[in-house]
Tab-separated table of C-alpha atoms in Angstrom:
chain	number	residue	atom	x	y	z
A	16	UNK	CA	47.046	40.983	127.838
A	17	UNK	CA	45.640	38.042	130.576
A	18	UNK	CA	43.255	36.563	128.064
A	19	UNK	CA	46.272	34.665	125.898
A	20	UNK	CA	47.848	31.461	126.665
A	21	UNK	CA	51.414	32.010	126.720
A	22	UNK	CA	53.588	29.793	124.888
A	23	UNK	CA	57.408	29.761	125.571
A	24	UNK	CA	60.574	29.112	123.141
A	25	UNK	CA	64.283	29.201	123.128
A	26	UNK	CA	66.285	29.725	119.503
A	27	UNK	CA	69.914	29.555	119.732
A	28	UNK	CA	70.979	31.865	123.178
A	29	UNK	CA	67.706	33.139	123.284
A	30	UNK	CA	64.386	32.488	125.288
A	31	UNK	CA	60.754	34.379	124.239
A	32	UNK	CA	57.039	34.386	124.991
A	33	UNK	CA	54.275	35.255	123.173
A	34	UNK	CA	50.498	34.343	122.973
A	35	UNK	CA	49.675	30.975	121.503
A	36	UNK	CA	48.375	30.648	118.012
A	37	UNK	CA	46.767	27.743	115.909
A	38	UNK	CA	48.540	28.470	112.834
A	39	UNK	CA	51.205	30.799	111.400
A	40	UNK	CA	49.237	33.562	109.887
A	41	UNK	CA	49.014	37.684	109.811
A	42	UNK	CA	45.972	37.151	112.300
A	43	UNK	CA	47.870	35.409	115.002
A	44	UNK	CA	47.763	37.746	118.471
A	45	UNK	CA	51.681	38.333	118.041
A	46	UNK	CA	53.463	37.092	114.861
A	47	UNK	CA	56.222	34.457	115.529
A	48	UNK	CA	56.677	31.967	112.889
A	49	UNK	CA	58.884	29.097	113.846
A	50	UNK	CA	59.870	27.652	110.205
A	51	UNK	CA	61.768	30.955	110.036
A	52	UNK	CA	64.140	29.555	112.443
A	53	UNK	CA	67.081	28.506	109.848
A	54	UNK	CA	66.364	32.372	108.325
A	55	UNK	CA	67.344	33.738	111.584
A	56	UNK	CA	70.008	31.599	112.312
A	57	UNK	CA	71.927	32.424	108.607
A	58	UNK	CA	70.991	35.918	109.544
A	59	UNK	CA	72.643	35.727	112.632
A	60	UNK	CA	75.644	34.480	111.037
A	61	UNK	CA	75.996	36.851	107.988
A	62	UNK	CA	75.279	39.998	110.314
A	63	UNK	CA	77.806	38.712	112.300
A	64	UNK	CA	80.499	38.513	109.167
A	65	UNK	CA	79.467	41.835	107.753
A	66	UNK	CA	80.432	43.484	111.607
A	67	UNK	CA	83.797	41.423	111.547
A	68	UNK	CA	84.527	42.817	107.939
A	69	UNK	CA	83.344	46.306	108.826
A	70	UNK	CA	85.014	46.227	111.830
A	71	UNK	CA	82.384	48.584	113.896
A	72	UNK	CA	79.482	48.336	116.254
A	73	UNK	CA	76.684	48.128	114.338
A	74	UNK	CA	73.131	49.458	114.581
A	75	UNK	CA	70.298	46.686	113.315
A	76	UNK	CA	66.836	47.907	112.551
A	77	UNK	CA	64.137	44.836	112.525
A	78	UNK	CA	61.432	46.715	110.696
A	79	UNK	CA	59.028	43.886	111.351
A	80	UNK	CA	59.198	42.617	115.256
A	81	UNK	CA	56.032	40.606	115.815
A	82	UNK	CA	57.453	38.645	118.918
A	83	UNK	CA	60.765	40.051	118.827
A	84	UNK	CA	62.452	37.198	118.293
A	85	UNK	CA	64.904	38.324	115.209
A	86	UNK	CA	65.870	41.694	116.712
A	87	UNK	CA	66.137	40.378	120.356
A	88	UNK	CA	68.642	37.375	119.356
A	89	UNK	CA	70.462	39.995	117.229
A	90	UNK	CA	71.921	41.884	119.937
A	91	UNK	CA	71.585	38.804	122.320
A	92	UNK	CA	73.735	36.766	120.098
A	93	UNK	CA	76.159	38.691	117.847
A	94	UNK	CA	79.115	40.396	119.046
A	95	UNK	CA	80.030	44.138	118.035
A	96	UNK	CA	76.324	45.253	118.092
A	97	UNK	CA	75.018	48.507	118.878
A	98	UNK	CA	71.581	49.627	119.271
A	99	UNK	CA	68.962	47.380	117.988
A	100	UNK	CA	65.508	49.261	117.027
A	101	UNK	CA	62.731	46.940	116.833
A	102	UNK	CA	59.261	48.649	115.134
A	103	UNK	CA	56.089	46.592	114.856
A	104	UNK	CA	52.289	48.652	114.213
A	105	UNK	CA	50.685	46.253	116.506
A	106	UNK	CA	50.598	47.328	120.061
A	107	UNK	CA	50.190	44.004	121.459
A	108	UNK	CA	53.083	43.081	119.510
A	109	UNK	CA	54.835	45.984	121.129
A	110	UNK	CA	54.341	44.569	124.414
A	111	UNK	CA	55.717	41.413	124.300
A	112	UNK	CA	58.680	43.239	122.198
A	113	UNK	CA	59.345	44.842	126.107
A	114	UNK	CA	58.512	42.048	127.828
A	115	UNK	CA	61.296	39.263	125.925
A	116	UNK	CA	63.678	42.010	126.085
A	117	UNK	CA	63.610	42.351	129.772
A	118	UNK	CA	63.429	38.279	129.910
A	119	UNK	CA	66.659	38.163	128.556
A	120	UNK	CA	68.343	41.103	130.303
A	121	UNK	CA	69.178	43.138	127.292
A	122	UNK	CA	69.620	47.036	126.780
A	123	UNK	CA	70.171	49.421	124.146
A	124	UNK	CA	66.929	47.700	122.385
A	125	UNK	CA	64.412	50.226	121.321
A	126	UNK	CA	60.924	49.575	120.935
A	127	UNK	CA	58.377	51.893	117.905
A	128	UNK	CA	55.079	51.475	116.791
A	129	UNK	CA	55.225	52.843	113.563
A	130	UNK	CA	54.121	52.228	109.583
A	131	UNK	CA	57.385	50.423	108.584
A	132	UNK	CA	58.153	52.985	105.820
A	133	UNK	CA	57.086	56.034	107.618
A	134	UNK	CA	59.520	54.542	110.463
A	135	UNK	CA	62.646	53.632	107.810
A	136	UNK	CA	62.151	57.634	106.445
A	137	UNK	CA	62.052	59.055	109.859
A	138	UNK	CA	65.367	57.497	110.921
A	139	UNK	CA	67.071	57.934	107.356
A	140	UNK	CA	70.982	56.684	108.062
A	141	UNK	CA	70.727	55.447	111.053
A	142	UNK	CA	70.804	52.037	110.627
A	143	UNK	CA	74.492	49.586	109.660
A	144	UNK	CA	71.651	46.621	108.871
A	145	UNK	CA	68.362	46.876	108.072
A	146	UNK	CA	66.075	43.627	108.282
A	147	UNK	CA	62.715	43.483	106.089
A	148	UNK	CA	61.023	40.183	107.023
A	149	UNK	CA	57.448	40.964	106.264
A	150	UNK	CA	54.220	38.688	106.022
A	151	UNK	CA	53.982	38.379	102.089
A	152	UNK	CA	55.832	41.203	99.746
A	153	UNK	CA	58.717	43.031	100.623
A	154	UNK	CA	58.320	45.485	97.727
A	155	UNK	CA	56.471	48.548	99.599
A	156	UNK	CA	58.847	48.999	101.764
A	157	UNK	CA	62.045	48.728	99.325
A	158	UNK	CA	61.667	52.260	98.283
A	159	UNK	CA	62.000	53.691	101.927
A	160	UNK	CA	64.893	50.967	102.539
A	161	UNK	CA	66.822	52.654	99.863
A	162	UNK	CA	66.215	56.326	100.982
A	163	UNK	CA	67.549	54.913	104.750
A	164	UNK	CA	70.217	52.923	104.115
A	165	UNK	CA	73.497	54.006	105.399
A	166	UNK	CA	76.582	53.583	102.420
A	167	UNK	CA	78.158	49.845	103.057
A	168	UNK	CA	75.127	48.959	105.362
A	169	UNK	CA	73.659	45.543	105.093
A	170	UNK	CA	70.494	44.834	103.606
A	171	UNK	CA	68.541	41.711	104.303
A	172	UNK	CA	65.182	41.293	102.967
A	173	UNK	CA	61.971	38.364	102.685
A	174	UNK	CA	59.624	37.543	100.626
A	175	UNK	CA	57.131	34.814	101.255
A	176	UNK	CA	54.913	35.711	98.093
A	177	UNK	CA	56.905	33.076	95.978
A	178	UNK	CA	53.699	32.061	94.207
A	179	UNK	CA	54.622	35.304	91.720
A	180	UNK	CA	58.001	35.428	91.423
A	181	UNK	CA	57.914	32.134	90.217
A	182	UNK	CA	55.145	32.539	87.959
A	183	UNK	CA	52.419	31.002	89.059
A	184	UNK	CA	50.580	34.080	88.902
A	185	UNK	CA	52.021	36.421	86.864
A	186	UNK	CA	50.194	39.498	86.971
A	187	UNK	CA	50.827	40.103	90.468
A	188	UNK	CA	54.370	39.717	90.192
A	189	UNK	CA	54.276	42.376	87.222
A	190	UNK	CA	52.124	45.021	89.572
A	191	UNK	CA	54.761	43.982	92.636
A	192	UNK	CA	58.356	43.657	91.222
A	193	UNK	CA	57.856	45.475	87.711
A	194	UNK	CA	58.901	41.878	86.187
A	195	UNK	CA	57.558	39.313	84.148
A	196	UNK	CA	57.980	35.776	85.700
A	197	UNK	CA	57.834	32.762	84.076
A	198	UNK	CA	57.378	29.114	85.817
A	199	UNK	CA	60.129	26.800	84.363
A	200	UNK	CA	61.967	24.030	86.316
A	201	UNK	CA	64.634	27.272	87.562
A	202	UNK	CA	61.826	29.488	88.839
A	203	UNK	CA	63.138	29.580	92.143
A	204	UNK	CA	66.374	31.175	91.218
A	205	UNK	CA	64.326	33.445	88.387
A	206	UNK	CA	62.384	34.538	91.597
A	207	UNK	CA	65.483	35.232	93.241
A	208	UNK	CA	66.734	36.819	90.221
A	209	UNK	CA	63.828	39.144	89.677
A	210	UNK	CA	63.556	40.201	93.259
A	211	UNK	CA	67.711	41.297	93.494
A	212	UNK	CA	66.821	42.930	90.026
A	213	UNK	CA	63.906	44.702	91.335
A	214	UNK	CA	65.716	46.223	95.014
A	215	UNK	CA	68.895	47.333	92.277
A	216	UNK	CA	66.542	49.222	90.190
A	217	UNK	CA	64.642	50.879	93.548
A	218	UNK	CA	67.811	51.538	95.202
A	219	UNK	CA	69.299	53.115	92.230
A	220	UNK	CA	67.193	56.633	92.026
A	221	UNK	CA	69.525	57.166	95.415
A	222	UNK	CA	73.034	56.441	93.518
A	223	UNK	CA	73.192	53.072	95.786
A	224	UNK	CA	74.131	49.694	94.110
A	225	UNK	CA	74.282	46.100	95.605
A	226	UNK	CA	76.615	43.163	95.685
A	227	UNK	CA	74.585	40.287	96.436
A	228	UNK	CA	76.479	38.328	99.533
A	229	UNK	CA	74.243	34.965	99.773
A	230	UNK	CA	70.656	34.211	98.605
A	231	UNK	CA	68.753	31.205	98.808
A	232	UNK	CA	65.339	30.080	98.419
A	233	UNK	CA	64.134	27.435	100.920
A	234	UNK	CA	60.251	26.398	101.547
A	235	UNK	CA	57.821	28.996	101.515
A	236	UNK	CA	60.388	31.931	100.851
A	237	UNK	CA	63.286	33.938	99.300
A	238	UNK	CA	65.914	35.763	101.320
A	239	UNK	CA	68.564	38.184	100.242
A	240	UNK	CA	71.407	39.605	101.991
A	241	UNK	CA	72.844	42.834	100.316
A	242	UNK	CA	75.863	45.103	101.045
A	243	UNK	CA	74.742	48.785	99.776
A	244	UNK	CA	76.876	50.561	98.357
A	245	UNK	CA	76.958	54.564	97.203
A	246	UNK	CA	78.250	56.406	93.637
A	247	UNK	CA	76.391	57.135	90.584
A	248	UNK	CA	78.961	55.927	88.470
A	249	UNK	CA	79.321	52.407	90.178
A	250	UNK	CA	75.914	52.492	90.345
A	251	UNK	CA	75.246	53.070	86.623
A	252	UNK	CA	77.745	49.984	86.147
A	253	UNK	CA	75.863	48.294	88.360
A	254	UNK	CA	72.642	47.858	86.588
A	255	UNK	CA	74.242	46.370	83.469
A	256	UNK	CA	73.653	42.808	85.356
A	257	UNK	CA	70.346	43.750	84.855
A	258	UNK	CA	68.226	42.107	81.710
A	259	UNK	CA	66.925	39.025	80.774
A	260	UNK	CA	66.286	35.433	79.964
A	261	UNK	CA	64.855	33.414	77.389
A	262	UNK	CA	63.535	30.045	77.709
A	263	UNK	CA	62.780	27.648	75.066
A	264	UNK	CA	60.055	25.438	76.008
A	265	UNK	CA	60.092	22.796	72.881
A	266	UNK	CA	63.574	22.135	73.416
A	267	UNK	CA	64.830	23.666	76.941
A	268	UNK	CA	67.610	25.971	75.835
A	269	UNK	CA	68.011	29.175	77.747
A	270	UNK	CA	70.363	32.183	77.430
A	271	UNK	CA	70.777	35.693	79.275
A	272	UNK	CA	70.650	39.206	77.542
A	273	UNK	CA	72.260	42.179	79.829
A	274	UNK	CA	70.918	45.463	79.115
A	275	UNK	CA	67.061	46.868	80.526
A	276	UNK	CA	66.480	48.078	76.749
A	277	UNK	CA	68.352	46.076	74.686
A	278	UNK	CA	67.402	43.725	71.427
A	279	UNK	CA	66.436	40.401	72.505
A	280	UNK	CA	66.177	37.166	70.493
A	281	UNK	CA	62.456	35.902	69.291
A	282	UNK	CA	63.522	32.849	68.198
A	283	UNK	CA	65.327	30.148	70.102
A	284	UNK	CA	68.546	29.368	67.799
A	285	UNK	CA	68.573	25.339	69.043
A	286	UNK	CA	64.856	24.258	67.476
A	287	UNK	CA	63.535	27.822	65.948
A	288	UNK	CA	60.203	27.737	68.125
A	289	UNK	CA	59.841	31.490	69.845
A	290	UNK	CA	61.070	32.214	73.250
A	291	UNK	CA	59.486	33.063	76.281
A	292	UNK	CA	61.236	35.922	77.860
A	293	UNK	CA	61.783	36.821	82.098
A	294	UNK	CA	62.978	39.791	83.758
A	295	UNK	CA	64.096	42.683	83.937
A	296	UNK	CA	65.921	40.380	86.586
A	297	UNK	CA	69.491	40.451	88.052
A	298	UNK	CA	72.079	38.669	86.023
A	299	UNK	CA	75.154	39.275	88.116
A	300	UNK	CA	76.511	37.226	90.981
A	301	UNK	CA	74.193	35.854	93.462
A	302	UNK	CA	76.295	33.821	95.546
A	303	UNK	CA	79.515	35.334	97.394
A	304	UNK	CA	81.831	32.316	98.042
A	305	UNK	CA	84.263	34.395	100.110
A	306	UNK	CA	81.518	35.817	102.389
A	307	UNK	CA	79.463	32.648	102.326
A	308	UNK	CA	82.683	30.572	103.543
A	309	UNK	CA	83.120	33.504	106.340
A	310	UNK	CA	79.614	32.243	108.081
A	311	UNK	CA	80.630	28.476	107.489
A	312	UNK	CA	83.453	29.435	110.044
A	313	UNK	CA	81.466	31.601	112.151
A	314	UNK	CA	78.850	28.847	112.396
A	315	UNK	CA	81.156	27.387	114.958
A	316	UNK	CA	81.659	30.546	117.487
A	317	UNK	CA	77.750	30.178	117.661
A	318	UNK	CA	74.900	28.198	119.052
A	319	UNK	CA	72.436	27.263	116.102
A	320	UNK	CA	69.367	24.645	116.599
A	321	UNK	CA	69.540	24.363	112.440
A	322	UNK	CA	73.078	24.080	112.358
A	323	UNK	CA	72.796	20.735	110.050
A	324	UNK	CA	70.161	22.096	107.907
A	325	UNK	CA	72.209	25.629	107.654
A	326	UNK	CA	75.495	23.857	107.029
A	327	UNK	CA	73.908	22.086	104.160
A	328	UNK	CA	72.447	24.914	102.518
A	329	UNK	CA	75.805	27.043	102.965
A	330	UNK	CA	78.144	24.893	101.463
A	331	UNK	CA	75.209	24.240	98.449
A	332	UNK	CA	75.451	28.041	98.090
A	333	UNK	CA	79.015	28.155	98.043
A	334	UNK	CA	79.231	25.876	95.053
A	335	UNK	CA	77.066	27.620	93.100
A	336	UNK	CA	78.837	30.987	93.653
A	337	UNK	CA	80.842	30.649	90.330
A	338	UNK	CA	78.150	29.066	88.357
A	339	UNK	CA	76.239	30.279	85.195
A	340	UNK	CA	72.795	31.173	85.603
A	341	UNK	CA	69.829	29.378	85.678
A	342	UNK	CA	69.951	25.185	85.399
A	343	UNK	CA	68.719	22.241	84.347
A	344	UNK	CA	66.444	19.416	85.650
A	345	UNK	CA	67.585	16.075	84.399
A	346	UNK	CA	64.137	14.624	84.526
A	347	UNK	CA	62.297	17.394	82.259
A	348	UNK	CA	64.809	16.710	80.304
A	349	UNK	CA	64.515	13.142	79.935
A	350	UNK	CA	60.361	13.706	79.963
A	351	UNK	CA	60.881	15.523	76.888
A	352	UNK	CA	62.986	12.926	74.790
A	353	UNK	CA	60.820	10.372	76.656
A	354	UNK	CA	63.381	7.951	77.951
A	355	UNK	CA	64.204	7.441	81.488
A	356	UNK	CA	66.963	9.100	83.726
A	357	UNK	CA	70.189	8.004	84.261
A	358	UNK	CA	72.049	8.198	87.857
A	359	UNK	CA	73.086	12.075	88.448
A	360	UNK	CA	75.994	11.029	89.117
A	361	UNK	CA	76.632	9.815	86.359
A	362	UNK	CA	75.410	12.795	83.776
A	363	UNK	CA	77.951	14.936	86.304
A	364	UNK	CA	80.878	13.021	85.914
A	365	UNK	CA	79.854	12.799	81.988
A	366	UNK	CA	79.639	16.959	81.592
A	367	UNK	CA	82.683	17.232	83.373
A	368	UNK	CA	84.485	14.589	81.108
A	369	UNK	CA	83.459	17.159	77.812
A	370	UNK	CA	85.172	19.529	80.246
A	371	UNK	CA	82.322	21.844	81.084
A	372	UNK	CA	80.969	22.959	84.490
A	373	UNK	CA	78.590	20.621	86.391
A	374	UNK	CA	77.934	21.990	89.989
A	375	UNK	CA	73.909	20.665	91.941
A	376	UNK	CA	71.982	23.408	93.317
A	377	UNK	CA	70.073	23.879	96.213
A	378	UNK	CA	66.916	24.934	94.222
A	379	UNK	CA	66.420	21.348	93.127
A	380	UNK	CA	68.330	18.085	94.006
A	381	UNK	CA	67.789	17.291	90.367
A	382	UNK	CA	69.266	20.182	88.934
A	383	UNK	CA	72.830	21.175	87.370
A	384	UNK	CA	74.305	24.269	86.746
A	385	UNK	CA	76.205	23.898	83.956
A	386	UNK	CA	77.443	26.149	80.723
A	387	UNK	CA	76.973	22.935	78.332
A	388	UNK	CA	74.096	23.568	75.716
A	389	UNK	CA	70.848	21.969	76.069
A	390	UNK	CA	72.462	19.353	72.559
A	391	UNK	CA	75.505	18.302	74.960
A	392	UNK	CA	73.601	17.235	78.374
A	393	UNK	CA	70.519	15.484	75.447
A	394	UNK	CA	73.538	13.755	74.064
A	395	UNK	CA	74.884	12.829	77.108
A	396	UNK	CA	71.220	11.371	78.732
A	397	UNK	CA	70.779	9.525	75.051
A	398	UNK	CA	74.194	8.024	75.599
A	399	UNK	CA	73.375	6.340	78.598
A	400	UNK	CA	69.373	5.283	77.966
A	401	UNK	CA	71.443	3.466	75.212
C-alpha cells in the first residue's frame, strides 16, 4: 500500500486520496477519473430531488467504487440518506474505499468486494438508488439491476462505450444493446435513445418500466437517470415508446415508428431513396422538465465546482424536454444544397415565424429540434443564401 504516491482531491464537500496515475484508464492502481466530476455533481443533485420527492431516507448502492469518490460524497453531501454500500472487486480499491471514508468522518458506509452482478443479486431490494458507473458498457450488469431494484427506486447508469451507440462500430453495439446504430449528425441522442430502449426492454421480464428523469450526453459518455417503476400492465404500455427511426441520407428527412414489430417504411417519402433504419430505441420522453427544474433549484442548497458547466447543461436539457425527437444540423444541411449557412439565429426566428418548434440542443450547438420537415428548414436556408 507504501509503494504509491498519494495524490489528494476535494469535489464539492468532499476530500479523497488515492494512488497517483498517469492517465485515466482500467489499469490505474485505484480508478478515479476526474472529467467525471460534472457526472457526480448532477448526480448529486438529482439523488437529492428524487429523496425530497420520495420523502424517505434513502439507501444508495455505488456498484463501481474505485476511489470512492461517488458513494462517499453521496452520503457526505445529500441530505435524507441512509446507508450507502460501496462494492469494488479490487482490493486495493477497497482500501482506500475505508480509508476516504474515515477521512471524512462518515458512518453507515459499507464497504464489499464483490462481482458487481453477483453483489446487485445478493442484496435484491435493498437499494432506493442504484449507481452503475462502469469503465466501458453498462449492459452486463443491467440484467441484475433490474432483478434488484426496489419499485420507485432510482436508477442511474454510464456508459463510456459511445463509439457504438453512435455507430461508429456497429456490430458491437448490436452484440451489447441488441440495437442497430447508425452515425448521423443526431447520434448522440440515437445513443441515448438506444441505451434507455435497451434498460426498458431488460427491466421489463421483471414487470418494471422507466420514466426517463434527465439524460445527457457530454464528452466521452452517456448518463441516464431512471425512476423504476412496477406493474405488468404499465409496463406493457410502457414499451410502446419503443421502435424506430429512419433516416434519409440523400435528403435528411427522418421519422419515428413505435412498435418493436411493426411495418416500417423502405422508402423515404421526401426524395424516394431507401431508408436507413435505428433502434429498437426509446421513443418516449427523455427529458423531465419538472424534475430537471427541481435540481436547477437544488443547485443552490449545494456546493458544486461545475456549477457553471452543470447550470448550462440543465437548463439545455430543460428546453429540450418537450421537443420532438432527433434534430437537425444546419451545416449538413447547407453541405448538402451546397450553399453556405446563415446565422442560427436567424433560421430559429425563421421556423418559429412558420409557427413550428425551434428549440438548440445540447448534443450540438448547431442543431435544432424542430417538427418542421426537412422541405421547410431547405426553404428557409435557400431563402436567406438568396
Amino acid at each position: 500500500m507504501d509503494e504509491y504516491k498519494i495524490k489528494s482531491i476535494e469535489e464539492g464537500l468532499t476530500k479523497i486520496e488515492f494512488p497517483e496515475f498517469d492517465k485515466v484508464s482500467s489499469d490505474a492502481p485505484v480508478f478515479y477519473n476526474p472529467h467525471m466530476e460534472l457526472n457526480r455533481d448532477l448526480s448529486i443533485l438529482a439523488i437529492q430531488v428524487f429523496q425530497k420527492e420520495q420523502a424517505r431516507e434513502l439507501d444508495i448502492c455505488d456498484l463501481f467504487g474505485g476511489s470512492g469518490i461517488r458513494g462517499i460524497r453521496y452520503k457526505n453531501e445529500i441530505d435524507g440518506i441512509g446507508n450507502v454500500f460501496i462494492n469494488d472487486i479490487s482490493e486495493l480499491a477497497n482500501h482506500y474505499e475505508r480509508h476516504n471514508i474515515e477521512l471524512n468522518n462518515l458512518e453507515d458506509i459499507e464497504v464489499y468486494q464483490h462481482d458487481a452482478s453477483m453483489f446487485l443479486r445478493m442484496k435484491r431490494g435493498e437499494f432506493d438508488v442504484i449507481d452503475i458507473d462502469p469503465f466501458g458498457t453498462p449492459s452486463p450488469f443491467l440484467d441484475s439491476a433490474g432483478y434488484c431494484a426496489r419499485r420507485n427506486s432510482l436508477l442511474c447508469v454510464t456508459a463510456t462505450d459511445t463509439s457504438a451507440l453512435c455507430g461508429t462500430y456497429k456490430e458491437p453495439c448490436i452484440r451489447k444493446y441488441n440495437s442497430k446504430p447508425y452515425k448521423s449528425e443526431y447520434c448522440h441522442e440515437t445513443g441515448i435513445r438506444i441505451l434507455a430502449g435497451f434498460v426498458a426492454l431488460t427491466l421489463s421480464k421483471y414487470a418494471k418500466y422507466i420514466e426517463v428523469k434527465m439524460s445527457h450526453s457530454t464528452e466521452h459518455y452517456m448518463r441516464l437517470y431512471l425512476e423504476i417503476k412496477k406493474g405488468s400492465k404499465k409496463t406493457d404500455e410502457s414499451l410502446k415508446n419503443i421502435g424506430y427511426i429512419s433516416h434519409c441520407s440523400n435528403c435528411l428527412h427522418r421519422q419515428t415508428s413505435n412498435g418493436l414489430a411493426s411495418p416500417i417504411d423502405d422508402v423515404c417519402p421526401v426524395c424516394g431513396e431507401k431508408l436507413i433504419h435505428a433502434g429498437p430505441l426509446w421513443l418516449g420522453k427523455i427529458q423531465d422538465a419538472d424534475f430537471i427544474q427541481k435540481m436547477i433549484d437544488e443547485s443552490e442548497n449545494k456546493k458544486i465546482n461545475s456549477e457553471k458547466q452543470a447550470l448550462k447543461l440543465l437548463n439545455s436539457c430543460l428546453l429540450e424536454a418537450d421537443a420532438p425527437a432527433t434534430f437537425y444540423d444546419v451545416h449538413t444541411i447547407c453541405k448538402s444544397l451546397k450553399i453556405s449557412a446563415p446565422k442560427l439565429d436567424l433560421i430559429f426566428d425563421e421556423i418559429k415565424n412558420e409557427g413550428f418548434v425551434a428549440i438548440k440542443t445540447h448534443y450540438n450547438p448547431l442543431g435544432i429540434k424542430t417538427d418542421a420537415s426537412i422541405e421547410t428548414i431547405q426553404n428557409i436556408l435557400l431563402k436567406y443564401n438568396k
